[in-house]
Short mmCIF file of C-alpha atoms in Angstrom, two decimals:
data_model
loop_
_atom_site.label_atom_id
_atom_site.label_comp_id
_atom_site.label_asym_id
_atom_site.label_seq_id
_atom_site.Cartn_x
_atom_site.Cartn_y
_atom_site.Cartn_z
CA MET F 15 -26.38 -15.65 -4.87
CA VAL F 16 -24.27 -14.39 -7.80
CA PRO F 17 -22.23 -16.61 -9.58
CA ILE F 18 -17.68 -16.01 -9.01
CA LYS F 19 -15.80 -16.11 -12.07
CA VAL F 20 -11.68 -15.41 -11.87
CA THR F 21 -10.00 -13.91 -14.43
CA PRO F 22 -6.63 -16.02 -15.62
CA ALA F 23 -4.29 -13.83 -13.92
CA ALA F 24 -6.04 -13.32 -10.59
CA ASP F 25 -6.49 -16.97 -10.61
CA VAL F 26 -2.25 -16.82 -10.64
CA GLN F 27 -2.57 -14.66 -8.11
CA ILE F 28 -4.63 -16.39 -5.52
CA GLN F 29 -2.55 -19.75 -6.01
CA GLU F 30 0.29 -18.40 -5.82
CA ALA F 31 -0.33 -16.44 -2.65
CA GLY F 32 -2.05 -19.58 -0.58
CA GLY F 33 0.89 -21.37 -1.89
CA TRP F 34 3.13 -19.01 0.18
CA TRP F 35 0.90 -19.04 3.15
CA LEU F 36 0.64 -22.82 3.18
CA ALA F 37 4.83 -22.69 2.90
CA ASN F 38 5.49 -19.38 5.74
CA ARG F 39 1.95 -19.59 8.35
CA GLU F 40 2.68 -22.97 10.16
CA LYS F 41 0.01 -21.98 12.62
CA ALA F 42 -2.27 -20.79 10.20
CA PRO F 43 -2.20 -23.00 6.80
CA GLU F 44 -5.71 -22.76 5.89
CA ALA F 45 -6.92 -19.28 7.20
CA PHE F 46 -6.17 -17.88 3.82
CA LYS F 47 -8.23 -20.54 2.50
CA GLU F 48 -10.69 -19.67 4.77
CA GLU F 49 -10.52 -16.16 4.46
CA LEU F 50 -10.83 -15.79 0.33
CA GLN F 51 -13.53 -18.84 0.45
CA ARG F 52 -15.17 -16.03 3.23
CA GLY F 53 -14.47 -13.06 0.96
CA PHE F 54 -16.49 -14.76 -2.20
CA SER F 55 -18.93 -15.63 -0.41
CA LEU F 56 -19.56 -12.01 1.02
CA ILE F 57 -19.62 -10.77 -3.06
CA SER F 58 -21.51 -13.02 -4.02
CA GLN F 59 -24.81 -12.47 -1.49
CA LYS F 60 -23.69 -8.40 -1.24
CA PRO F 61 -21.88 -7.61 -4.89
CA GLU F 62 -22.07 -4.16 -3.67
CA VAL F 63 -20.57 -4.83 0.09
CA GLY F 64 -16.97 -3.79 -0.83
CA ALA F 65 -15.50 0.02 -1.67
CA LYS F 66 -14.90 1.31 -4.95
CA ALA F 67 -11.13 0.68 -6.12
CA THR F 68 -10.05 4.22 -6.61
CA ASN F 69 -6.53 3.34 -7.31
CA VAL F 70 -7.17 1.52 -10.52
CA ASN F 71 -7.84 2.36 -14.24
CA LEU F 72 -10.68 0.39 -15.34
CA LYS F 73 -13.83 1.36 -14.43
CA GLY F 74 -16.79 -0.47 -12.18
CA VAL F 75 -14.16 -1.99 -9.55
CA ARG F 76 -14.39 -2.99 -5.99
CA ARG F 77 -12.54 -4.11 -3.36
CA VAL F 78 -13.08 -5.83 -0.23
CA HIS F 79 -10.29 -6.18 2.65
CA LEU F 80 -9.64 -9.49 4.36
CA SER F 81 -7.84 -8.51 7.18
CA ARG F 82 -6.95 -11.73 8.32
CA ILE F 83 -5.16 -12.47 6.28
CA ARG F 84 -3.97 -8.83 4.88
CA TYR F 85 -5.59 -9.34 1.35
CA PHE F 86 -7.72 -7.06 -1.05
CA LEU F 87 -10.39 -8.72 -3.35
CA TYR F 88 -10.24 -6.51 -6.75
CA TYR F 89 -13.89 -7.36 -8.44
CA ARG F 90 -16.85 -5.48 -11.26
CA VAL F 91 -19.85 -6.69 -11.33
CA GLN F 92 -21.01 -8.07 -15.00
CA ARG F 93 -24.26 -8.49 -15.97
CA GLU F 94 -24.88 -12.21 -14.66
CA TRP F 95 -22.33 -12.97 -12.41
CA LEU F 96 -18.99 -11.04 -10.80
CA GLU F 97 -15.28 -10.56 -11.83
CA VAL F 98 -12.18 -10.99 -9.81
CA LEU F 99 -9.56 -9.28 -11.14
CA ALA F 100 -6.84 -9.25 -8.77
CA LEU F 101 -5.63 -10.37 -5.28
CA TRP F 102 -3.64 -7.89 -4.04
CA HIS F 103 -1.46 -7.37 -0.58
CA SER F 104 -2.07 -4.66 1.52
CA SER F 105 1.47 -3.62 2.30
CA ARG F 106 2.18 -3.28 -0.89
CA LEU F 107 2.86 0.50 -1.71
CA ASN F 108 1.90 0.23 -5.36
CA SER F 109 -2.18 -0.48 -6.92
CA PRO F 110 -3.06 -3.57 -8.81
CA LEU F 111 -2.13 -3.35 -12.66
CA LEU F 112 -6.23 -3.79 -13.39
CA GLU F 113 -6.19 -4.12 -17.24
CA GLU F 114 -9.76 -5.58 -19.83
CA PRO F 115 -9.06 -9.53 -18.88
CA PRO F 116 -8.21 -11.63 -22.06
CA SER F 117 -11.11 -13.24 -24.21
CA ALA F 118 -9.85 -16.41 -22.59
CA PRO F 119 -12.60 -18.06 -20.35
CA LEU F 120 -13.07 -17.34 -16.96
CA GLN F 121 -12.35 -19.80 -14.42
CA LEU F 122 -14.31 -20.35 -11.11
CA PRO F 123 -13.05 -19.68 -8.02
CA ALA F 124 -10.07 -22.94 -6.92
CA GLU F 125 -12.61 -24.35 -4.20
CA LYS F 126 -15.04 -24.76 -6.55
CA ARG F 127 -13.13 -26.06 -8.55
CA GLY F 128 -11.17 -28.32 -6.14
CA GLY F 129 -8.47 -26.57 -5.32
#
C-alpha cells in the first residue's frame, strides 16, 4: 500500500464537506467517512485506478468518483506517496483550481489523524 498525504487545501475541503454531510444527511451520517476511507484505500492499493483528470492544469492528476457521496477525489502519484489535491462535488459545473501545494508539510488523511 502506498502512503497517502493530503494537501492543506484538500484537507479543508474534506473537513468542510464532512461537516456539511453530518449536519444534513441524518439517514446516513457515516456514509461520507466510509466512502472517503474506501476511496483512500482504493487509491492506496491501486494508485493507477483513477482516470486521468483532463479538466485540471496540473500534470499527472487522476481522479476517482466516490459514487455513494457524489464527490471526485483528485490525487497524483509522487515518488513514495500519493498526494490528495482536492475533494470536489460532481454537481459543480466548474473544475477545481489545482495549484502546486505550498511547501507546508502534507498531512495524513483525517481518519489516520483521529478525525
